Amino acid sequence: MAPISIKTVLISESVDPRCRTILEENGIRVTEKQNMKKDELLAEIKDYDGLVVRSATKVTADVINAANNLRIIGRAGTGVDNVDVDAATRKGIIVMNTPSGNTISAAELTCALLMSLSRNVPQAAMSMKQGNWDRKKFMGAELYGKVLGIVGLGRIGKEVASRMQSFGMKTIGYDPITPPEVSASWGVEQMLLEQLWPQCDYITVHTPLMPSTVGLLNDETFAKCKKGVKVVNCARGGIIDEAALVRALESGQCGGAGLDVFVEEPPKNRSLVDHPNVISCPHLGASTKEAQARCGEDIALQIVDMVKGKNLVGAVNAQVLASTFSQESQQLIKLGEAVGAVLQSCTTSKKPFSQVQITTQGDCMKSSTSYMTSAVLVGLMNHESGCCPNLINALSLAKESGIMVNQGHCASDGTTDGVCRVEIVASGCSYKARGSVQGGVPVLLALNDSVFRQPVSLTGNLLFFKASASPQLLSSVAGLLVGDGVEIESFSAPSDRTGDLWYCVGVSSLLRDLGALKSLVKEAAQLTI
């Protein structure tokens, strides 16, 4: 990945001091301003390249749109619920979290709540503080031999499983992403949710909050569970329907709940917090010294690695960048942007684009299709009004502009390996280009049906024109260029000699007025790469 310039970072919440130290040791200026109101953040954010937050700062679309220079939003923790990822993506801003920083802490709190639910520990402790000795009132149950259902088998779910297995619990689970054979290797049998609910004595959830997980445990699912099932949520408020949970607690269908998270934090509705069978915490999943140290250090190191072009970890909206760290990928990205820019220049009068087809060709291009597509779109849209495309937002910007984008890959045709073919449709007209990388330099092999005898080096000032072949064409164009104070540095002609063909001239500077070529050529375009 080409290094992204990050010179200034705002830390808007309390993070471990190592975060600031690591950033400053790598030449990044850091400002810490905590507890800012929204208006203060809106005024402050415009001056920074990076923003580091935890969970309290709400990075809304308003904040993102006020950030003129922002390149990265780093969340020192798991999840990005407090960040408008779609708004950040549209502006080409990387959103990054620390996926493993608080794994152990969140898993341990989950286990603590499971154990507390089984033995009524908080209630018994509170009773003792009130001067009571109620041994019979707090009769508990062993975890040994019980069934724990784990919904979400990522890092935290896995750690919970291994710890609760040591108590002799049977662990079953569900996850739409983790393969069953993988979870089976650490002792969790996967099954459909419909099969899971009736078997569980305890249920813990470890999923992101998204449309498919909102209210995952609700009246309907509680009805399918064993009477007296106990549930734990240390993930995100809203995964368990809070109103349904209250009803299940009141009916005895749910025997107890351990909650670290709520839909509204802090919760104004106290019905769950005040319920005698609920153990509640104020969102403490990541609140350990170790987790905060790891998350603060991790986010700083991830930003530094990204800035240095070494690696990209934790990016939630920039997967396209994951394969762009080699020199070869950088050359291909330059090729894609250059081919896109050529087609953009040649179709200036034919806007808007309605369709773009990008096809990579050859084994060496097989893994590059996604970022090549984005690179071509960057070149195509780079000079559009109000448009600042990059590899992160190019696809979403194209979609917003109504451009249908298709991408594909095909085997080499046996002549040139590693070719990018692009075809665009603009105002009913089709334009095509083929490019490759030769000697580390992006080159244009063909424009429309004109195959260049000598590939065009896609660098510097380039003048493309379409004309009928004639012995006087080059001398006529050269004379006009000289008259405008422009020197010819290279010339690429098509192999074919019949019909209207595209030519390319490398020039010392761009023409002041392309209209001067009207008497000599049928179409003309110029650009600087």
Coordinates of C-alpha atoms in Angstrom, one line a residue:
M1 CA 0.0 0.0 0.0
A2 CA 1.3 3.5 -0.8
P3 CA 2.1 5.3 2.5
I4 CA -0.7 7.5 3.7
S5 CA 0.5 10.8 5.2
I6 CA -0.6 11.1 8.8
K7 CA 1.1 14.1 10.5
T8 CA -1.4 15.1 13.2
V9 CA -3.7 13.0 15.4
L10 CA -6.4 14.0 17.8
I11 CA -7.1 11.7 20.7
S12 CA -10.6 12.5 22.0
E13 CA -10.8 10.1 25.0
S14 CA -8.6 8.6 27.7
V15 CA -6.4 6.0 26.1
D16 CA -3.2 4.4 27.4
P17 CA -0.2 6.8 27.4
R18 CA 1.7 4.3 25.1
C19 CA -0.6 5.3 22.3
R20 CA 0.6 8.9 22.3
T21 CA 4.2 7.8 22.9
I22 CA 4.3 5.4 19.9
L23 CA 2.7 8.0 17.6
E24 CA 5.1 10.8 18.6
E25 CA 8.1 8.5 18.4
N26 CA 7.2 8.0 14.7
G27 CA 7.0 11.7 13.9
I28 CA 3.2 12.2 14.4
R29 CA 2.0 15.2 16.4
V30 CA -0.6 14.3 19.0
T31 CA -3.2 16.4 20.7
E32 CA -5.3 15.1 23.5
K33 CA -8.7 16.7 24.2
Q34 CA -11.2 14.7 26.3
N35 CA -14.9 15.2 27.0
M36 CA -15.5 17.5 24.1
K37 CA -19.1 18.4 23.2
K38 CA -20.2 17.8 19.7
D39 CA -19.8 21.5 18.7
E40 CA -16.3 21.5 20.1
L41 CA -15.3 18.4 18.2
L42 CA -16.8 19.8 15.0
A43 CA -14.6 22.9 15.4
E44 CA -11.5 20.9 16.4
I45 CA -11.5 18.0 13.9
K46 CA -10.8 20.0 10.8
D47 CA -7.1 20.4 11.6
Y48 CA -6.2 16.7 12.0
D49 CA -5.2 13.8 9.7
G50 CA -6.2 11.1 12.3
L51 CA -8.7 10.7 15.1
V52 CA -8.4 8.1 17.9
V53 CA -11.5 7.3 20.0
R54 CA -12.9 4.7 22.3
S55 CA -16.6 4.3 22.7
A56 CA -17.8 7.6 24.1
T57 CA -17.0 9.9 21.1
K58 CA -19.8 9.7 18.5
V59 CA -18.1 10.1 15.1
T60 CA -21.2 11.1 13.2
A61 CA -21.5 12.1 9.5
D62 CA -21.5 15.7 10.7
V63 CA -18.1 15.2 12.3
I64 CA -16.7 13.3 9.3
N65 CA -17.9 16.0 6.9
A66 CA -16.3 18.7 9.0
A67 CA -13.0 16.9 8.9
N68 CA -11.2 18.3 5.8
N69 CA -7.9 16.5 6.2
L70 CA -9.0 13.3 8.0
R71 CA -7.5 10.1 6.6
I72 CA -8.1 7.6 9.4
I73 CA -10.4 7.0 12.4
G74 CA -8.9 4.6 14.9
R75 CA -11.2 3.0 17.5
A76 CA -9.1 1.7 20.4
G77 CA -11.4 -1.3 21.1
T78 CA -13.6 -3.8 19.4
G79 CA -16.4 -2.7 17.1
V80 CA -17.1 0.6 15.6
D81 CA -20.7 1.2 16.6
N82 CA -19.9 4.9 17.5
V83 CA -18.5 5.6 14.0
D84 CA -20.6 6.3 10.9
V85 CA -18.6 3.9 8.7
D86 CA -20.6 4.6 5.6
A87 CA -20.0 8.4 5.8
A88 CA -16.3 7.7 6.4
T89 CA -16.1 5.4 3.4
R90 CA -17.8 8.0 1.1
K91 CA -15.0 10.4 2.1
G92 CA -12.3 7.8 1.6
I93 CA -11.4 7.7 5.3
I94 CA -10.1 4.4 6.7
V95 CA -11.9 3.2 9.8
M96 CA -9.8 0.9 12.0
N97 CA -10.4 -0.9 15.3
T98 CA -8.3 -3.2 17.5
P99 CA -10.0 -6.5 17.1
S100 CA -8.0 -8.4 19.6
G101 CA -7.1 -5.8 22.2
N102 CA -9.9 -6.5 24.7
T103 CA -10.6 -10.1 23.8
I104 CA -9.4 -11.6 27.1
S105 CA -10.9 -8.9 29.3
A106 CA -14.4 -9.3 27.6
A107 CA -14.2 -13.1 27.8
E108 CA -13.2 -13.0 31.5
L109 CA -16.1 -10.7 32.4
T110 CA -18.5 -13.0 30.5
C111 CA -17.2 -15.9 32.5
A112 CA -17.5 -13.9 35.7
L113 CA -21.1 -13.1 35.0
L114 CA -21.9 -16.8 34.1
M115 CA -20.4 -17.9 37.5
S116 CA -22.2 -15.1 39.4
L117 CA -25.5 -16.0 37.8
S118 CA -25.0 -19.7 38.8
R119 CA -24.2 -18.8 42.5
N120 CA -26.0 -15.5 43.0
V121 CA -22.7 -13.9 44.2
P122 CA -23.6 -10.2 43.9
Q123 CA -27.0 -10.6 45.6
A124 CA -25.5 -12.7 48.4
A125 CA -22.7 -10.1 48.9
M126 CA -25.2 -7.3 49.0
S127 CA -27.3 -9.2 51.5
M128 CA -24.3 -9.7 53.7
K129 CA -23.5 -6.0 53.7
Q130 CA -27.1 -5.4 54.9
G131 CA -26.4 -7.6 57.9
N132 CA -28.3 -10.7 56.7
W133 CA -27.3 -14.4 56.7
D134 CA -29.6 -15.9 54.0
R135 CA -28.0 -19.2 53.1
K136 CA -31.3 -20.8 51.8
K137 CA -32.3 -17.7 49.8
F138 CA -29.2 -17.9 47.6
M139 CA -29.3 -21.6 46.7
G140 CA -27.3 -21.9 43.4
A141 CA -26.5 -24.4 40.7
E142 CA -23.3 -26.0 39.5
L143 CA -22.0 -25.2 36.0
Y144 CA -20.6 -28.7 35.7
G145 CA -22.6 -30.7 33.2
K146 CA -24.6 -27.7 32.0
V147 CA -25.0 -26.7 28.3
L148 CA -23.6 -23.2 27.3
G149 CA -24.8 -21.8 24.0
I150 CA -22.4 -19.3 22.5
V151 CA -23.9 -17.2 19.7
G152 CA -20.9 -15.7 17.9
L153 CA -17.8 -17.7 17.7
G154 CA -15.1 -15.1 17.0
R155 CA -12.2 -14.3 19.2
I156 CA -14.2 -13.7 22.4
G157 CA -16.6 -16.6 21.9
K158 CA -13.6 -18.9 21.5
E159 CA -12.0 -17.7 24.7
V160 CA -15.3 -18.0 26.6
A161 CA -15.7 -21.6 25.3
S162 CA -12.2 -22.7 26.4
R163 CA -12.6 -21.2 29.9
M164 CA -16.1 -22.6 30.6
Q165 CA -15.1 -26.1 29.3
S166 CA -12.7 -26.2 32.2
F167 CA -15.8 -26.0 34.5
G168 CA -17.1 -29.1 32.8
M169 CA -19.7 -27.3 30.6
K170 CA -20.8 -28.6 27.3
T171 CA -20.4 -25.8 24.7
I172 CA -22.5 -25.5 21.6
G173 CA -22.7 -22.5 19.3
Y174 CA -23.7 -20.7 16.2
D175 CA -21.8 -18.5 13.8
P176 CA -22.5 -17.8 10.1
I177 CA -18.8 -17.2 9.4
T178 CA -16.6 -19.5 11.4
P179 CA -16.6 -22.9 9.7
P180 CA -18.0 -25.8 11.9
E181 CA -14.8 -27.8 11.6
V182 CA -12.8 -24.8 13.1
S183 CA -15.1 -24.4 16.1
A184 CA -15.1 -28.1 16.6
S185 CA -11.3 -28.1 16.9
W186 CA -11.8 -26.0 20.1
G187 CA -14.7 -28.0 21.5
V188 CA -17.8 -26.2 20.2
E189 CA -20.4 -28.1 18.2
Q190 CA -22.1 -25.7 15.8
M191 CA -25.8 -25.9 14.9
L192 CA -28.7 -23.8 13.7
L193 CA -30.2 -21.4 16.2
E194 CA -33.5 -23.3 16.1
Q195 CA -31.6 -26.3 17.3
L196 CA -29.5 -24.4 19.8
W197 CA -32.2 -22.6 21.9
P198 CA -34.0 -25.6 23.4
Q199 CA -30.7 -27.2 24.6
C200 CA -29.1 -24.4 26.5
D201 CA -29.0 -23.9 30.3
Y202 CA -27.0 -20.7 29.7
I203 CA -26.7 -18.5 26.6
T204 CA -24.0 -15.8 25.9
V205 CA -23.9 -13.6 22.8
H206 CA -20.8 -12.3 21.1
T207 CA -21.9 -10.8 17.8
P208 CA -21.7 -7.3 16.3
L209 CA -24.8 -5.2 16.5
M210 CA -26.3 -5.2 13.0
P211 CA -29.8 -5.6 11.5
S212 CA -29.6 -9.4 11.6
T213 CA -28.7 -9.4 15.3
V214 CA -30.9 -6.8 16.7
G215 CA -33.4 -8.5 19.1
L216 CA -31.8 -11.9 18.4
L217 CA -33.2 -13.0 21.7
N218 CA -36.8 -11.9 21.8
D219 CA -40.2 -13.2 22.9
E220 CA -40.2 -15.9 20.2
T221 CA -36.8 -17.2 20.9
F222 CA -37.2 -17.1 24.7
A223 CA -40.3 -19.3 24.3
K224 CA -38.1 -21.9 22.5
C225 CA -35.6 -22.0 25.4
K226 CA -35.6 -24.1 28.5
K227 CA -37.6 -22.6 31.3
G228 CA -35.2 -20.8 33.6
V229 CA -32.4 -20.3 31.0
K230 CA -29.8 -17.7 32.0
V231 CA -28.4 -15.2 29.5
V232 CA -25.3 -13.0 29.4
N233 CA -24.6 -10.0 27.1
C234 CA -21.2 -8.5 27.1
A235 CA -21.3 -7.6 23.4
R236 CA -23.7 -4.9 22.4
G237 CA -26.9 -3.5 23.8
G238 CA -29.9 -4.5 21.7
I239 CA -28.8 -8.0 20.8
I240 CA -31.2 -9.1 23.5
D241 CA -34.6 -7.4 23.3
E242 CA -34.7 -5.6 26.6
A243 CA -38.5 -5.5 26.9
A244 CA -38.7 -9.2 26.0
L245 CA -36.1 -10.0 28.6
V246 CA -38.1 -8.2 31.3
R247 CA -41.2 -10.3 30.3
A248 CA -39.1 -13.5 30.4
L249 CA -37.7 -12.7 33.8
E250 CA -41.1 -11.9 35.2
S251 CA -42.6 -15.1 33.9
G252 CA -39.7 -17.2 35.0
Q253 CA -38.9 -18.3 31.5
C254 CA -35.5 -16.6 32.0
G255 CA -33.9 -17.4 35.3
G256 CA -31.4 -14.6 35.3
A257 CA -29.4 -12.2 33.2
G258 CA -25.9 -10.8 33.3
L259 CA -25.8 -7.5 31.4
D260 CA -22.7 -5.4 30.7
V261 CA -24.3 -3.4 27.8
F262 CA -27.6 -1.7 27.2
V263 CA -29.5 -0.1 24.3
E264 CA -29.2 3.2 26.0
E265 CA -26.1 3.9 28.1
P266 CA -26.5 4.7 30.9
P267 CA -30.0 3.2 30.9
K268 CA -32.8 5.6 31.9
N269 CA -35.2 2.7 32.0
R270 CA -34.2 0.9 35.2
S271 CA -36.5 -2.1 34.9
L272 CA -33.6 -4.4 34.1
V273 CA -31.0 -2.9 36.3
D274 CA -33.3 -3.0 39.3
H275 CA -34.6 -6.5 38.7
P276 CA -33.4 -8.9 41.5
N277 CA -32.4 -11.6 39.0
V278 CA -30.3 -9.3 36.9
I279 CA -26.6 -8.7 37.5
S280 CA -25.6 -5.5 35.7
C281 CA -22.3 -3.7 35.0
P282 CA -21.6 -0.2 33.5
H283 CA -20.1 -1.5 30.2
L284 CA -16.9 -2.9 31.8
G285 CA -16.0 -5.5 29.1
A286 CA -12.8 -3.6 28.1
S287 CA -12.2 -1.9 31.4
T288 CA -9.1 -3.6 32.6
K289 CA -5.6 -2.0 32.7
E290 CA -4.3 -4.7 30.4
A291 CA -7.0 -4.3 27.8
Q292 CA -6.7 -0.5 27.7
A293 CA -2.9 -0.8 27.4
R294 CA -3.2 -3.3 24.6
C295 CA -5.9 -1.3 22.7
G296 CA -4.0 2.0 23.0
E297 CA -0.8 0.4 21.9
D298 CA -2.4 -1.6 19.2
I299 CA -4.2 1.3 17.5
A300 CA -1.0 3.4 17.6
L301 CA 1.1 0.6 16.1
Q302 CA -1.6 -0.1 13.4
I303 CA -1.6 3.5 12.4
V304 CA 2.2 3.6 12.2
D305 CA 2.4 0.4 10.2
M306 CA -0.2 1.8 7.8
V307 CA 1.7 5.2 7.4
K308 CA 4.9 3.3 6.7
G309 CA 3.2 1.1 4.1
K310 CA 4.1 -2.0 6.0
N311 CA 0.8 -3.6 6.9
L312 CA -2.9 -3.0 7.4
V313 CA -4.6 -4.5 10.4
G314 CA -8.1 -3.9 11.8
A315 CA -9.5 -1.8 8.9
V316 CA -13.2 -2.4 8.7
N317 CA -14.0 -0.5 5.4
A318 CA -10.7 -0.7 3.4
Q319 CA -10.4 -4.4 2.6
V320 CA -9.4 -3.4 -0.9
L321 CA -6.1 -2.1 0.5
A322 CA -5.1 -5.5 2.1
S323 CA -3.3 -6.7 -1.0
T324 CA -1.6 -3.5 -2.0
F325 CA 1.6 -3.6 0.0
S326 CA 4.0 -5.1 -2.6
Q327 CA 5.9 -3.1 -5.2
E328 CA 4.1 -5.0 -7.9
S329 CA 0.7 -4.0 -6.6
Q330 CA 1.8 -0.4 -6.5
Q331 CA 2.8 -0.6 -10.2
L332 CA -0.6 -2.1 -11.1
I333 CA -2.4 0.6 -9.1
K334 CA -0.6 3.2 -11.1
L335 CA -1.5 1.4 -14.3
G336 CA -5.2 1.3 -13.4
E337 CA -5.3 5.0 -12.4
A338 CA -3.4 5.9 -15.6
V339 CA -5.7 3.9 -17.9
G340 CA -8.7 5.4 -16.2
A341 CA -7.3 8.9 -16.6
V342 CA -6.7 8.4 -20.3
L343 CA -10.2 7.2 -20.9
Q344 CA -11.6 10.1 -18.7
S345 CA -9.6 12.6 -20.8
C346 CA -10.7 11.0 -24.1
T347 CA -14.4 11.1 -23.1
T348 CA -14.6 14.6 -21.6
S349 CA -17.3 15.7 -24.1
K350 CA -19.2 12.3 -23.7
K351 CA -20.2 12.5 -20.0
P352 CA -21.7 11.0 -18.0
F353 CA -20.4 7.5 -17.8
S354 CA -23.1 4.8 -17.6
Q355 CA -21.1 1.6 -17.5
V356 CA -17.5 0.5 -16.8
Q357 CA -16.1 -3.0 -17.4
I358 CA -12.7 -3.8 -16.0
T359 CA -11.1 -7.1 -16.8
T360 CA -7.7 -8.3 -15.6
Q361 CA -5.9 -10.9 -17.7
G362 CA -3.2 -13.4 -16.9
D363 CA -2.2 -15.4 -13.8
C364 CA -0.1 -12.6 -12.4
M365 CA -3.3 -10.4 -12.2
K366 CA -5.6 -13.0 -10.7
S367 CA -5.5 -11.5 -7.1
S368 CA -5.5 -7.9 -8.3
T369 CA -9.0 -7.5 -9.7
S370 CA -10.6 -5.7 -6.7
Y371 CA -7.9 -3.0 -6.3
M372 CA -7.4 -2.7 -10.1
T373 CA -11.2 -1.9 -10.4
S374 CA -10.9 0.8 -7.7
A375 CA -7.7 2.2 -9.3
V376 CA -9.4 2.5 -12.7
L377 CA -12.4 4.3 -11.1
V378 CA -10.0 6.7 -9.3
G379 CA -8.5 7.7 -12.7
L380 CA -11.9 7.9 -14.3
M381 CA -13.5 10.1 -11.6
N382 CA -10.5 12.1 -10.5
H383 CA -11.5 15.4 -12.1
E384 CA -15.2 15.1 -11.5
S385 CA -16.8 18.1 -9.8
G386 CA -16.8 17.7 -6.0
C387 CA -15.3 14.2 -6.3
C388 CA -12.2 13.1 -4.4
P389 CA -11.9 9.4 -5.2
N390 CA -9.4 7.0 -3.7
L391 CA -9.2 3.2 -3.5
I392 CA -11.5 3.2 -0.4
N393 CA -14.4 5.2 -1.8
A394 CA -14.2 4.7 -5.6
L395 CA -16.8 2.0 -5.8
S396 CA -19.3 3.8 -3.6
L397 CA -18.8 7.0 -5.5
A398 CA -19.4 5.3 -8.8
K399 CA -22.6 3.7 -7.4
E400 CA -23.8 7.1 -6.2
S401 CA -23.1 8.5 -9.7
G402 CA -25.2 5.8 -11.3
I403 CA -22.2 4.1 -13.0
M404 CA -22.7 0.3 -13.4
V405 CA -19.3 -1.3 -12.6
N406 CA -18.5 -4.9 -13.7
Q407 CA -15.2 -6.6 -13.0
G408 CA -13.8 -9.9 -14.2
H409 CA -10.7 -12.0 -14.8
C410 CA -9.6 -14.1 -17.8
A411 CA -6.7 -16.2 -18.7
S412 CA -3.8 -14.8 -20.7
D413 CA -4.3 -14.9 -24.5
G414 CA -0.7 -16.1 -24.9
T415 CA 0.7 -12.7 -26.1
T416 CA 1.1 -10.4 -23.1
D417 CA 0.6 -11.6 -19.5
G418 CA -0.6 -9.2 -17.0
V419 CA -3.0 -7.0 -18.9
C420 CA -5.8 -4.6 -17.7
R421 CA -8.6 -4.1 -20.2
V422 CA -11.1 -1.3 -19.6
E423 CA -14.3 -0.5 -21.5
I424 CA -16.5 2.4 -20.7
V425 CA -19.9 3.5 -22.1
A426 CA -20.5 7.2 -22.2
S427 CA -23.5 8.8 -23.9
G428 CA -24.0 5.6 -25.9
C429 CA -20.4 5.6 -27.2
S430 CA -17.9 2.8 -26.2
Y431 CA -14.3 3.6 -25.4
K432 CA -11.7 0.8 -24.7
A433 CA -8.1 0.7 -23.5
R434 CA -5.6 -2.0 -22.7
G435 CA -2.6 -1.5 -20.5
S436 CA 0.2 -3.4 -18.9
V437 CA 3.3 -2.9 -16.8
Q438 CA 6.6 -3.2 -18.6
G439 CA 9.9 -2.7 -16.9
G440 CA 8.2 -1.4 -13.8
V441 CA 6.4 1.3 -15.9
P442 CA 2.7 1.4 -16.8
V443 CA 2.2 1.4 -20.5
L444 CA -0.8 1.7 -22.8
L445 CA -1.0 -1.0 -25.4
A446 CA -4.2 0.0 -27.3
L447 CA -6.8 2.7 -27.3
N448 CA -10.1 1.7 -28.9
D449 CA -9.1 -0.4 -32.0
S450 CA -5.7 1.3 -32.3
V451 CA -2.9 -1.0 -31.2
F452 CA 0.3 0.9 -30.7
R453 CA 3.4 -0.3 -32.4
Q454 CA 5.4 1.1 -29.5
P455 CA 3.5 1.0 -26.2
V456 CA 2.8 4.4 -24.7
S457 CA 4.7 5.1 -21.5
L458 CA 1.9 6.4 -19.2
T459 CA 3.9 9.2 -17.6
G460 CA 4.4 12.9 -18.2
N461 CA 2.4 15.1 -20.6
L462 CA 0.5 13.1 -23.2
L463 CA -1.4 14.3 -26.2
F464 CA -3.8 11.8 -27.8
F465 CA -5.5 12.5 -31.1
K466 CA -7.6 10.6 -33.6
A467 CA -7.1 11.1 -37.3
S468 CA -6.9 9.3 -40.6
A469 CA -3.4 8.1 -41.5
S470 CA -1.5 10.3 -43.9
P471 CA 2.2 11.0 -44.6
Q472 CA 1.8 14.6 -43.6
L473 CA -0.1 14.0 -40.3
L474 CA 2.9 14.0 -37.9
S475 CA 4.7 16.9 -39.6
S476 CA 1.5 19.0 -39.5
V477 CA 0.8 18.3 -35.9
A478 CA 4.5 18.9 -35.0
G479 CA 4.4 22.3 -36.8
L480 CA 1.3 23.3 -34.8
L481 CA 2.9 22.2 -31.5
V482 CA 6.2 24.1 -32.3
G483 CA 4.1 27.2 -33.0
D484 CA 2.7 26.9 -29.5
G485 CA 6.1 26.4 -27.9
V486 CA 5.6 22.7 -27.3
E487 CA 8.3 20.1 -28.0
I488 CA 7.7 16.5 -29.0
E489 CA 9.4 14.1 -26.7
S490 CA 7.9 10.8 -28.0
F491 CA 5.5 9.5 -30.7
S492 CA 3.5 6.3 -30.7
A493 CA 1.6 5.3 -33.9
P494 CA -0.8 2.4 -34.3
S495 CA 0.2 -0.8 -36.2
D496 CA -2.7 -0.5 -38.5
R497 CA -2.7 2.1 -41.3
T498 CA -6.3 2.2 -42.3
G499 CA -9.3 4.2 -41.1
D500 CA -9.4 6.7 -38.2
L501 CA -6.7 5.8 -35.7
W502 CA -5.5 7.0 -32.3
Y503 CA -2.0 8.4 -32.0
C504 CA -0.1 9.6 -28.9
V505 CA 2.6 12.3 -28.6
G506 CA 4.6 12.8 -25.5
V507 CA 5.1 16.6 -25.1
S508 CA 7.1 19.0 -23.0
S509 CA 3.9 20.8 -21.9
L510 CA 0.2 20.7 -22.6
L511 CA -1.3 22.7 -25.4
R512 CA -3.0 26.0 -24.3
D513 CA -5.9 25.3 -26.6
L514 CA -6.8 21.8 -28.0
G515 CA -9.1 23.6 -30.4
A516 CA -6.0 24.5 -32.4
L517 CA -5.9 20.9 -33.6
K518 CA -9.4 20.9 -35.0
S519 CA -8.4 21.3 -38.6
L520 CA -6.0 18.4 -38.4
V521 CA -7.7 15.7 -36.3
K522 CA -11.2 14.4 -35.5
E523 CA -10.8 14.0 -31.7
A524 CA -8.1 15.1 -29.3
A525 CA -7.3 14.8 -25.6
Q526 CA -4.4 15.7 -23.3
L527 CA -3.5 15.0 -19.7
T528 CA -0.6 14.9 -17.3
I529 CA 0.2 11.6 -15.5

